[in-house]
GROMACS .gro file of C-alpha atoms in nm:
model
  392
    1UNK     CA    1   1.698  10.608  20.362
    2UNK     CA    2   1.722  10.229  20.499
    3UNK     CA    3   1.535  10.133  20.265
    4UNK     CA    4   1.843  10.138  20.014
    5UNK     CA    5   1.725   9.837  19.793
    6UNK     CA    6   1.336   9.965  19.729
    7UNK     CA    7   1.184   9.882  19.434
    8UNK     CA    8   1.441   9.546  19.403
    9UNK     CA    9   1.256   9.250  19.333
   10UNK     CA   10   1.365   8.909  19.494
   11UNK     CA   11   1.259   8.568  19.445
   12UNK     CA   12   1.443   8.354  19.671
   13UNK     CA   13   1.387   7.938  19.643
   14UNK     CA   14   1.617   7.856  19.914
   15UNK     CA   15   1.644   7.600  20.203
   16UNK     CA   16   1.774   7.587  20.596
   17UNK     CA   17   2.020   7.871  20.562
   18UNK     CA   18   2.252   7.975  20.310
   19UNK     CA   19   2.017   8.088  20.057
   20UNK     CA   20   1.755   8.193  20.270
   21UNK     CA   21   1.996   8.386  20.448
   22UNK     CA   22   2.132   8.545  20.179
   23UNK     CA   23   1.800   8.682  20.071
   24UNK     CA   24   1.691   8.827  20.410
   25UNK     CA   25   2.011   9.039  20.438
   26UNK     CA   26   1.900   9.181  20.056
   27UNK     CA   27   1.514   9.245  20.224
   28UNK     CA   28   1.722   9.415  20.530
   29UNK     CA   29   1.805   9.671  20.260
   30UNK     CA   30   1.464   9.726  20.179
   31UNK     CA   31   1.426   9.433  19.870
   32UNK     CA   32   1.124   9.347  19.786
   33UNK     CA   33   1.150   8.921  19.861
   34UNK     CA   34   0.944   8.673  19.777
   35UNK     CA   35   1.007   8.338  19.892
   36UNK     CA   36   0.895   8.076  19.692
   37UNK     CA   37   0.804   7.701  19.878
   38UNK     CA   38   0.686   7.386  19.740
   39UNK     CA   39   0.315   7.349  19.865
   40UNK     CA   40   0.341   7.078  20.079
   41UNK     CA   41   0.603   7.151  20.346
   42UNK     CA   42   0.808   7.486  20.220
   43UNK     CA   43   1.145   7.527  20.355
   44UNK     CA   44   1.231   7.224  20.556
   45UNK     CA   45   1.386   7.448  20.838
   46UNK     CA   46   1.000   7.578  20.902
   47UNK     CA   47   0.953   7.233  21.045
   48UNK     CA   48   1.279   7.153  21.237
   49UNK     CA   49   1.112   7.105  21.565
   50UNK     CA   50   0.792   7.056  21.450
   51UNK     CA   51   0.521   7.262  21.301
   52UNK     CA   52   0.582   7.495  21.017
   53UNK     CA   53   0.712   7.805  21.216
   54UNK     CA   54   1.002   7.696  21.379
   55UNK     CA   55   1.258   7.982  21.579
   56UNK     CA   56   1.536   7.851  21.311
   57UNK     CA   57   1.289   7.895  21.038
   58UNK     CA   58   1.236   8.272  21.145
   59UNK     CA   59   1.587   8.350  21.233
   60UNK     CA   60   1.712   8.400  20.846
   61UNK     CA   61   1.313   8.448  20.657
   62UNK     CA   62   1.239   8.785  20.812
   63UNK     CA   63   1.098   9.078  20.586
   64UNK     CA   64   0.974   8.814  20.327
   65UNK     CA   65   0.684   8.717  20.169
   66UNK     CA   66   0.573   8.324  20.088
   67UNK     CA   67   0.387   8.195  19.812
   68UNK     CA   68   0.360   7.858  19.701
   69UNK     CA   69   0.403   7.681  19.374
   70UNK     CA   70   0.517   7.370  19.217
   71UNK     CA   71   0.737   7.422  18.944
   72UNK     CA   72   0.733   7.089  18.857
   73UNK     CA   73   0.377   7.113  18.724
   74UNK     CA   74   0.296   7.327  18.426
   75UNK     CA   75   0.038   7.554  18.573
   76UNK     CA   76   0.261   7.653  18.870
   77UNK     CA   77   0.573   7.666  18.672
   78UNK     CA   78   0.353   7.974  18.423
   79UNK     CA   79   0.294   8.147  18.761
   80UNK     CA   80   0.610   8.069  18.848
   81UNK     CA   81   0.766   8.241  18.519
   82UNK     CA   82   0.569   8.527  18.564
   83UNK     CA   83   0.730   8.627  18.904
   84UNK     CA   84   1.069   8.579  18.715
   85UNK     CA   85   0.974   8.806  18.452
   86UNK     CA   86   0.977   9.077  18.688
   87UNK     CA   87   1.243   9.010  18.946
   88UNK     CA   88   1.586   9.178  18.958
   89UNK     CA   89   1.736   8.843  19.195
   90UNK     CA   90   1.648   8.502  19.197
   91UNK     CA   91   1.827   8.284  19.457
   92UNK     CA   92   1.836   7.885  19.540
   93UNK     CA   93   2.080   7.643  19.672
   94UNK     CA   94   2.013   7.369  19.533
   95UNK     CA   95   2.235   7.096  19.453
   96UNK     CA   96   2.387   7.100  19.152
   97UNK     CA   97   2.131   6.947  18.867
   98UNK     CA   98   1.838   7.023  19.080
   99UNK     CA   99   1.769   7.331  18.960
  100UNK     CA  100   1.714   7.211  18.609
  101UNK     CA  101   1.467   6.930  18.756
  102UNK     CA  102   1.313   7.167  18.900
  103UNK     CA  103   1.317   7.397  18.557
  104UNK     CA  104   1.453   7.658  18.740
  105UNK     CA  105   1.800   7.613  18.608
  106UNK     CA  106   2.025   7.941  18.470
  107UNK     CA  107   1.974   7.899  18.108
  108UNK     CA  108   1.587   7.865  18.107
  109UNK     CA  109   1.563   8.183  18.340
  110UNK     CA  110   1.770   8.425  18.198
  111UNK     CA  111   1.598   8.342  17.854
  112UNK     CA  112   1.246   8.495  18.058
  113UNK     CA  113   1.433   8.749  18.179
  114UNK     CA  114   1.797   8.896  18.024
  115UNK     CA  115   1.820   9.136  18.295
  116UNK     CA  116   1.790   8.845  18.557
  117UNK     CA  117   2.085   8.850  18.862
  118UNK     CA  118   2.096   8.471  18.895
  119UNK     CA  119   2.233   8.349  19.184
  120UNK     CA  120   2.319   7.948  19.300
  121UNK     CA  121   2.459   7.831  19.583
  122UNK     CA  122   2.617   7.467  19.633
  123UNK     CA  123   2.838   7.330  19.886
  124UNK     CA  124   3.158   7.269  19.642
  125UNK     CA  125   3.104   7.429  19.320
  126UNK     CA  126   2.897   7.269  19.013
  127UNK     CA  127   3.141   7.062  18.899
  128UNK     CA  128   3.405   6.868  19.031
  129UNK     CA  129   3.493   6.539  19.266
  130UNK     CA  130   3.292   6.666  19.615
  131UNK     CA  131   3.010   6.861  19.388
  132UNK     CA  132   2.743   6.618  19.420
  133UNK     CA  133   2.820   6.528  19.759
  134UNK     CA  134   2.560   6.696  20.043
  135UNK     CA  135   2.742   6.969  20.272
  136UNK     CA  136   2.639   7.126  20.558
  137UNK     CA  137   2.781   7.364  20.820
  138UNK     CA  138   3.037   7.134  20.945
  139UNK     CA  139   3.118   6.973  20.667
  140UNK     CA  140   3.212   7.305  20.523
  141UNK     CA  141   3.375   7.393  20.800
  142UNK     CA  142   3.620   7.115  20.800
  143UNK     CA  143   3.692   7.106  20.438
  144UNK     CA  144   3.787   7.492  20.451
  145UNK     CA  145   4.051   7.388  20.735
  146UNK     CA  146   3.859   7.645  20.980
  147UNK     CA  147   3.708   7.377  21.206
  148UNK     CA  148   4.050   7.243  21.290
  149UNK     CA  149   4.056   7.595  21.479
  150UNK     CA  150   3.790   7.558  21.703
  151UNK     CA  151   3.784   7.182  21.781
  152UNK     CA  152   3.995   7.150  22.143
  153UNK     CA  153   4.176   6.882  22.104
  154UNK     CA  154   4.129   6.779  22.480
  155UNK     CA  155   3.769   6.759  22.418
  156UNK     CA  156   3.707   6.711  22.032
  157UNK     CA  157   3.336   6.782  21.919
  158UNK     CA  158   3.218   7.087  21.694
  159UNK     CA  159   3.125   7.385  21.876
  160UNK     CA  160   2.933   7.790  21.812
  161UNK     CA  161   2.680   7.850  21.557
  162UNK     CA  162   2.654   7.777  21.213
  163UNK     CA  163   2.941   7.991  21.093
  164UNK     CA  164   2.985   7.827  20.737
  165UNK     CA  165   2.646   7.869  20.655
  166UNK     CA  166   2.574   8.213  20.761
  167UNK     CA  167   2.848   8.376  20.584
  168UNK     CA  168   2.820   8.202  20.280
  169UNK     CA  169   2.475   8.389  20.279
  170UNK     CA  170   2.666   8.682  20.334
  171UNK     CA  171   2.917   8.601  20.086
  172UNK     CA  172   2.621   8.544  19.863
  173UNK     CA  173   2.407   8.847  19.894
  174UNK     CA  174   2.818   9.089  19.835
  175UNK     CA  175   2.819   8.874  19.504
  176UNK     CA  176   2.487   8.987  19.437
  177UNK     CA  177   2.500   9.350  19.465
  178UNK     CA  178   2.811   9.377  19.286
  179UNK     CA  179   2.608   9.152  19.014
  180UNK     CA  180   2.353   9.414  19.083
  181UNK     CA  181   2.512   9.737  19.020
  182UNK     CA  182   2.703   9.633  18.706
  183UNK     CA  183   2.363   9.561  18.551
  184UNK     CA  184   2.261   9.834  18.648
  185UNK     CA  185   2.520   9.983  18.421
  186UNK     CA  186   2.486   9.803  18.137
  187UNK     CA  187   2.134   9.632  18.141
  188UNK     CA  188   2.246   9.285  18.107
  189UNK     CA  189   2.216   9.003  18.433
  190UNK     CA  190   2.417   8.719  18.506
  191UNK     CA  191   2.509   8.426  18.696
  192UNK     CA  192   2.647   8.464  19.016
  193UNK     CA  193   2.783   8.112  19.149
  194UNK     CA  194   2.952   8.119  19.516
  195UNK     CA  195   2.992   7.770  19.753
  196UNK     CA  196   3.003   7.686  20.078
  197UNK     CA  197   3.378   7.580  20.061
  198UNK     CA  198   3.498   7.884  19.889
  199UNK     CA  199   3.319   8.100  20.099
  200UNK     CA  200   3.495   7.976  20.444
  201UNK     CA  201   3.774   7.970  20.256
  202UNK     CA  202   3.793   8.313  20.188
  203UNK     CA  203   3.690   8.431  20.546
  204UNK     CA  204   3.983   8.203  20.695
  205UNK     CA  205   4.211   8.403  20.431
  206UNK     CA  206   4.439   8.494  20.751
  207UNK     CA  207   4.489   8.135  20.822
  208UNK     CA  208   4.613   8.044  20.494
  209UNK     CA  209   4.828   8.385  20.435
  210UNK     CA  210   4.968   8.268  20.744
  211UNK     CA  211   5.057   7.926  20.599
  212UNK     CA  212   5.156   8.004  20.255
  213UNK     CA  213   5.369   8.340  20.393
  214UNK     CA  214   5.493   8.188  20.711
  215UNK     CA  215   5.424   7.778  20.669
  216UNK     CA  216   5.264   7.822  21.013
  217UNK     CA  217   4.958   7.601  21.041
  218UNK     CA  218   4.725   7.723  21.245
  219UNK     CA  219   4.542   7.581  21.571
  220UNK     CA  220   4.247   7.605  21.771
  221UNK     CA  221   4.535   7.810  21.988
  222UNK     CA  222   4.748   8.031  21.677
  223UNK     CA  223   4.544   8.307  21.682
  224UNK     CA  224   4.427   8.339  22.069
  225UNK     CA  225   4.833   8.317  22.156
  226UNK     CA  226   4.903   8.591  21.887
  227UNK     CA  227   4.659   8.821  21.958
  228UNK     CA  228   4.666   8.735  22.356
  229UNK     CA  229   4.317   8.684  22.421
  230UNK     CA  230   4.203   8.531  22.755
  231UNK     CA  231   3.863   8.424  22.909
  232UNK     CA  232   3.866   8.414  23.308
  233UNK     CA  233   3.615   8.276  23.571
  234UNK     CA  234   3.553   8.542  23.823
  235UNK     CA  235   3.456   8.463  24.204
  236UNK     CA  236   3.041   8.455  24.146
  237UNK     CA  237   3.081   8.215  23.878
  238UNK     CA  238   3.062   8.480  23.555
  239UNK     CA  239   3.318   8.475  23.278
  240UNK     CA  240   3.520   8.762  23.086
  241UNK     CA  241   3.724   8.782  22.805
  242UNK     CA  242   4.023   9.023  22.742
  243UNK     CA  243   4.235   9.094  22.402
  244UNK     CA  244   4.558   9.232  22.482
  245UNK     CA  245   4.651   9.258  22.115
  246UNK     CA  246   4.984   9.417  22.067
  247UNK     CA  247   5.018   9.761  22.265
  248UNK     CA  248   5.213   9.749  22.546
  249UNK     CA  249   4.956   9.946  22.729
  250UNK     CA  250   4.702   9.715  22.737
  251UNK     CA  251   4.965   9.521  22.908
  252UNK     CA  252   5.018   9.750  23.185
  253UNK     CA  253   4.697   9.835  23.265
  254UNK     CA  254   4.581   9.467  23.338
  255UNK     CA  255   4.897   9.486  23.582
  256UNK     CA  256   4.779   9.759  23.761
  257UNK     CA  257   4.384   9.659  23.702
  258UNK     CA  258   4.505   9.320  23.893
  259UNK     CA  259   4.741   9.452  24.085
  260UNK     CA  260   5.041   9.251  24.041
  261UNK     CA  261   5.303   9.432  23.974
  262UNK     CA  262   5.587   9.102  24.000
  263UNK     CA  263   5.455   9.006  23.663
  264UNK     CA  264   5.604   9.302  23.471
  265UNK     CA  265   6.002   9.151  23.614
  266UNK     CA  266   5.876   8.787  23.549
  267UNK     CA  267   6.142   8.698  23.209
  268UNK     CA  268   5.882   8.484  23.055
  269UNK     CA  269   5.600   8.793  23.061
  270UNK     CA  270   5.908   9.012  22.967
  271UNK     CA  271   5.772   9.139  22.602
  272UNK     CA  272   5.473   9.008  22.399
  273UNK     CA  273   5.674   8.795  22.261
  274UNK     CA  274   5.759   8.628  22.558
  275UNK     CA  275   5.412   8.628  22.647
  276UNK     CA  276   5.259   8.471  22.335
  277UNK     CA  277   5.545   8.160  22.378
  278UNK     CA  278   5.387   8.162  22.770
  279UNK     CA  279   5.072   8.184  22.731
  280UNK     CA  280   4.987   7.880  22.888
  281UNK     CA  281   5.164   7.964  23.256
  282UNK     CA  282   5.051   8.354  23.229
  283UNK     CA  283   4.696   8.162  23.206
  284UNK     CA  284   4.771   8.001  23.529
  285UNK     CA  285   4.846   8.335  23.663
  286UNK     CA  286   4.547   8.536  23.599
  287UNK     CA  287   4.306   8.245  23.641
  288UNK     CA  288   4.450   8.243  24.023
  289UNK     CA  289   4.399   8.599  24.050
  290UNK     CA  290   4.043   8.678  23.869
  291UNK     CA  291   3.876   8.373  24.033
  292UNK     CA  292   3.918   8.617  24.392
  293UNK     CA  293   3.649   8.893  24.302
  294UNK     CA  294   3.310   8.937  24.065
  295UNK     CA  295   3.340   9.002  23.757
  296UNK     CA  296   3.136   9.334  23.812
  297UNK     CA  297   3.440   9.479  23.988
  298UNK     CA  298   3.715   9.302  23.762
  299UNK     CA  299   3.525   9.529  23.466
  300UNK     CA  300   3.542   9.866  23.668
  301UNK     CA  301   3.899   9.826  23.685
  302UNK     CA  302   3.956   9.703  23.330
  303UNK     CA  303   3.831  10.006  23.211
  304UNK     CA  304   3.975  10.225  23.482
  305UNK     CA  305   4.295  10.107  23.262
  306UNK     CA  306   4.158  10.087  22.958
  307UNK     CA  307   4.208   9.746  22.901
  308UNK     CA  308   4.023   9.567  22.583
  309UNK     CA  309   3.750   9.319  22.776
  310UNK     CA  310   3.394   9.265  22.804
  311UNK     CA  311   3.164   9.006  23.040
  312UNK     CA  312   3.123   8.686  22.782
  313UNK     CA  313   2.765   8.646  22.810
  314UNK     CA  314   2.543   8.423  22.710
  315UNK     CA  315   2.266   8.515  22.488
  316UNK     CA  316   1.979   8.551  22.743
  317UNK     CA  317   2.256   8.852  22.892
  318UNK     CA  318   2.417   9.026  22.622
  319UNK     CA  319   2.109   9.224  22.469
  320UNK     CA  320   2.066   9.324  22.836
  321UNK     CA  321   2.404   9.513  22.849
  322UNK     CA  322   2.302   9.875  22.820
  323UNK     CA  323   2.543   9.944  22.515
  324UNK     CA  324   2.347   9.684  22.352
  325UNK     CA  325   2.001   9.872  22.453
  326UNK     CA  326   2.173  10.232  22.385
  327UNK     CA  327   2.209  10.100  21.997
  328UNK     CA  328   1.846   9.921  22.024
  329UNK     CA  329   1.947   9.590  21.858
  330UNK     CA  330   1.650   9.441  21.980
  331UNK     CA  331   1.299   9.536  21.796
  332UNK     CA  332   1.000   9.421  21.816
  333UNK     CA  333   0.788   9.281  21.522
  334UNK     CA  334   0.401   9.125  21.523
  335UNK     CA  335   0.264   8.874  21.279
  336UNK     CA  336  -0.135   8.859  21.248
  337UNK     CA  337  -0.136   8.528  21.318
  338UNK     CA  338   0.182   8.391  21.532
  339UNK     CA  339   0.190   8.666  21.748
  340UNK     CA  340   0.489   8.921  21.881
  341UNK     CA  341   0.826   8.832  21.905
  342UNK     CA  342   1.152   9.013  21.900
  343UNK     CA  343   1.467   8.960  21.681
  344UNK     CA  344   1.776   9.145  21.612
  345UNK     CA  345   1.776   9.437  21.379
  346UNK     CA  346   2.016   9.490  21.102
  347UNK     CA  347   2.339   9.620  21.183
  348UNK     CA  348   2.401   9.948  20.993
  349UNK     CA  349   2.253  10.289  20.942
  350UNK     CA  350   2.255  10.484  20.646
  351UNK     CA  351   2.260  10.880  20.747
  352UNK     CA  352   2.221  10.790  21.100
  353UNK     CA  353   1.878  10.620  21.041
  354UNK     CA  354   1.840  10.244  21.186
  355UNK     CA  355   1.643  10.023  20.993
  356UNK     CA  356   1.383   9.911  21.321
  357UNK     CA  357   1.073   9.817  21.117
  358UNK     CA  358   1.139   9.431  21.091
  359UNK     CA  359   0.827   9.242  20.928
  360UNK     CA  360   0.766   8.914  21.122
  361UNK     CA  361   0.838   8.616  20.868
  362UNK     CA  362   0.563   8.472  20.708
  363UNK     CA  363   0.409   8.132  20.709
  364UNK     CA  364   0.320   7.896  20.422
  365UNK     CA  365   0.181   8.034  20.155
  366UNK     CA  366   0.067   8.399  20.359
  367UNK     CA  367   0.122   8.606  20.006
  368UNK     CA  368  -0.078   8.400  19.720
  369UNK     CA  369  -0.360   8.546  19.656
  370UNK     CA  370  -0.139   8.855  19.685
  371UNK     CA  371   0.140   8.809  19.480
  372UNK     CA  372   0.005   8.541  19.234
  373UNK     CA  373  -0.381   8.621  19.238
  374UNK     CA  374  -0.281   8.952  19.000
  375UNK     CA  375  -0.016   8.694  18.773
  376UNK     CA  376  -0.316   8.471  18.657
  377UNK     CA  377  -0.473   8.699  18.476
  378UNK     CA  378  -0.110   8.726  18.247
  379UNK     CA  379  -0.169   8.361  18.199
  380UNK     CA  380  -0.530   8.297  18.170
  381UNK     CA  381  -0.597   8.121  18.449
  382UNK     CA  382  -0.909   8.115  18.683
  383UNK     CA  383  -0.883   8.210  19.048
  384UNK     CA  384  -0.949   7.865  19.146
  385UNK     CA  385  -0.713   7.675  19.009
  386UNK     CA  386  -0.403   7.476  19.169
  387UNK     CA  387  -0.183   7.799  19.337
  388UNK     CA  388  -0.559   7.941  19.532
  389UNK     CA  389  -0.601   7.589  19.655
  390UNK     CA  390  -0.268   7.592  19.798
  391UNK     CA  391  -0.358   7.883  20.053
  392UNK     CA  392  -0.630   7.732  20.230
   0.00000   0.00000   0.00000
């Protein structure tokens, strides 16, 4: 059953992340995707550090297939229109315009193809002051008002992964399948139109309820002080990371995990409340006492208590962690010609069955004769014209 999308057709024309990304988590759920590049290059990400198969490239174009065309040229744009004929999804984020330069735009798609989920993603909407400006992870990230909660203002540069990007793909491919299943109840497709700013937007919902609720504005320290969350350096050098949160257990069982039981009659540790408006000297306190043993031994006593905490690992540890190998979240995936590698699986199960067959993603081109070799016949063309010599 993890294959909850067969029989979905794709056609994704994305770039770097968002749209890419939103098409891979649709092929995670078993969609049929085809990922459509311009001849020359493809997706610029395939070629961040050189080559045409880069590890950001294959990060978000996993269970894909590529094929090549130019839909700026007549020949590749029939081919082109074929594959749209038969597709459920079609995804790009482009910016606004492009698409229609690229005749690709809304309008001239869902006339091939009524049915057609049609799906663009920009970085501030299609219209508007910003919406021909580029934007990019950060960008989005600070227009949203949720980098202004990670930057520490002791040492301010942008930090983590591409957060803005990622979940706008997320954002993107929810849109879609609720797109999705209402033409599936009434037969007709639409246009499903999601940025990059209102994406992070939404996700940092709690910082704005806060805000408009409250007029608190949060920090890079609101939320860690609320929901008393700590990281600690332990005596080999390893961090952890506890989240107290709000019952008062979790409170007393890092007291008797640390043994120190003068905290619970310090007045400024009195209540949580106390403790959120001290945050800063309980810091000081714990720091002192975590920095005296491992970390291995700090964790055996956190959960002796029951205290919320984990090792903060890096990402050469934390697939290591036998929880992590317990739910196999590493798999393992081949591709004829770039070899093994191994990549993350998808995160849910449907009936208790893990989706663990991962195809490797493909290079430039891989699927033409495949895909496109059986659409020239629809349009008369010969099997040598401009698409075949793409593939060699």
């Amino acid at each position: 059953m993890g294959k909850v999308l067969g029989g979905v057709r794709v056609i994704e024309q994305g770039a770097f992340i968002t749209g890419p990304a939103a098409a891979m988590l649709l092929g995670d759920l078993g969609a049929d995707v085809v990922k459509v590049e311009h001849p020359e290059n493809g997706d610029p990400y395939r070629a961040f550090k050189g080559g045409l198969y880069s590890a950001h490239y294959q990060a978000y174009n996993r269970n894909k297939r590529s094929v090549t065309l130019d839909t700026k040229t007549a020949p590749d744009l029939a081919l082109f229109d074929e594959l749209i004929r038969d597709a459920d999804i079609y995804i790009q984020n482009f910016r606004p315009g492009t698409a229609d330069r690229l005749n690709v735009g809304y309008e001239r798609l869902s006339e091939i193809n009524p049915e057609l989920i049609y799906c663009a993603i920009t970085g501030f909407g299609p219209t508007g002051p910003s919406a021909g400006r580029p934007a990019y992870d950060s960008v989005a990230q600070a227009m949203s008002g949720l980098l202004g909660q990670f930057v520490n203002p002791a040492e301010p540069r942008v930090v983590g992964p591409a957060i803005a990007d990622s979940l706008t793909g997320l954002y993107a491919a929810y849109g879609i399948l609720g797109a999705l299943h209402e033409r599936n109840r009434t037969g007709v497709g639409c246009k499903v139109e999601i940025s990059m700013l209102e994406a992070i937007s939404h996700f940092n919902l709690d910082a704005f309820t806060q805000y408009y609720v409250a007029g608190e504005v949060a920090g890079p320290y609101s939320r860690p002080r609320v929901s008393q969350s700590y990281v600690m350096e332990c005596s080999d050098g390893k961090w952890l990371a506890l989240h107290l949160s709000s019952p008062e257990k979790f409170w007393t069982g890092l007291i008797e995990a640390i043994e120190m039981p003068a905290l619970l009659s310090d007045s400024k540790f009195a209540d949580r409340a106390a403790r959120i408006a001290n945050q800063d000297d309980l810091i000081k306190e714990l720091a002192a006492v975590f920095i005296l043993r491992p970390r291995a031994l700090w964790c055996e006593r956190l959960e002796a208590n029951d205290v919320p905490h984990a090792p903060m690992y890096d990402v050469s540890e934390a697939m290591e962690d036998p929880q992590a190998k317990h739910m196999e979240l590493v798999v393992e995936t081949s591709h004829p010609v770039m070899g093994a590698s191994r990549t993350v699986r998808p995160p849910f199960s449907f009936d208790g069955d893990r989706n663990t067959a991962i195809a490797a993603p493909p290079i430039l081109g891989e699927h033409n004769e495949e895909i496109l070799g059986p659409l020239r016949a629809r349009v008369g063309r010969s099997g040598d014209g401009h698409a075949t010599a793409q593939s060699e």
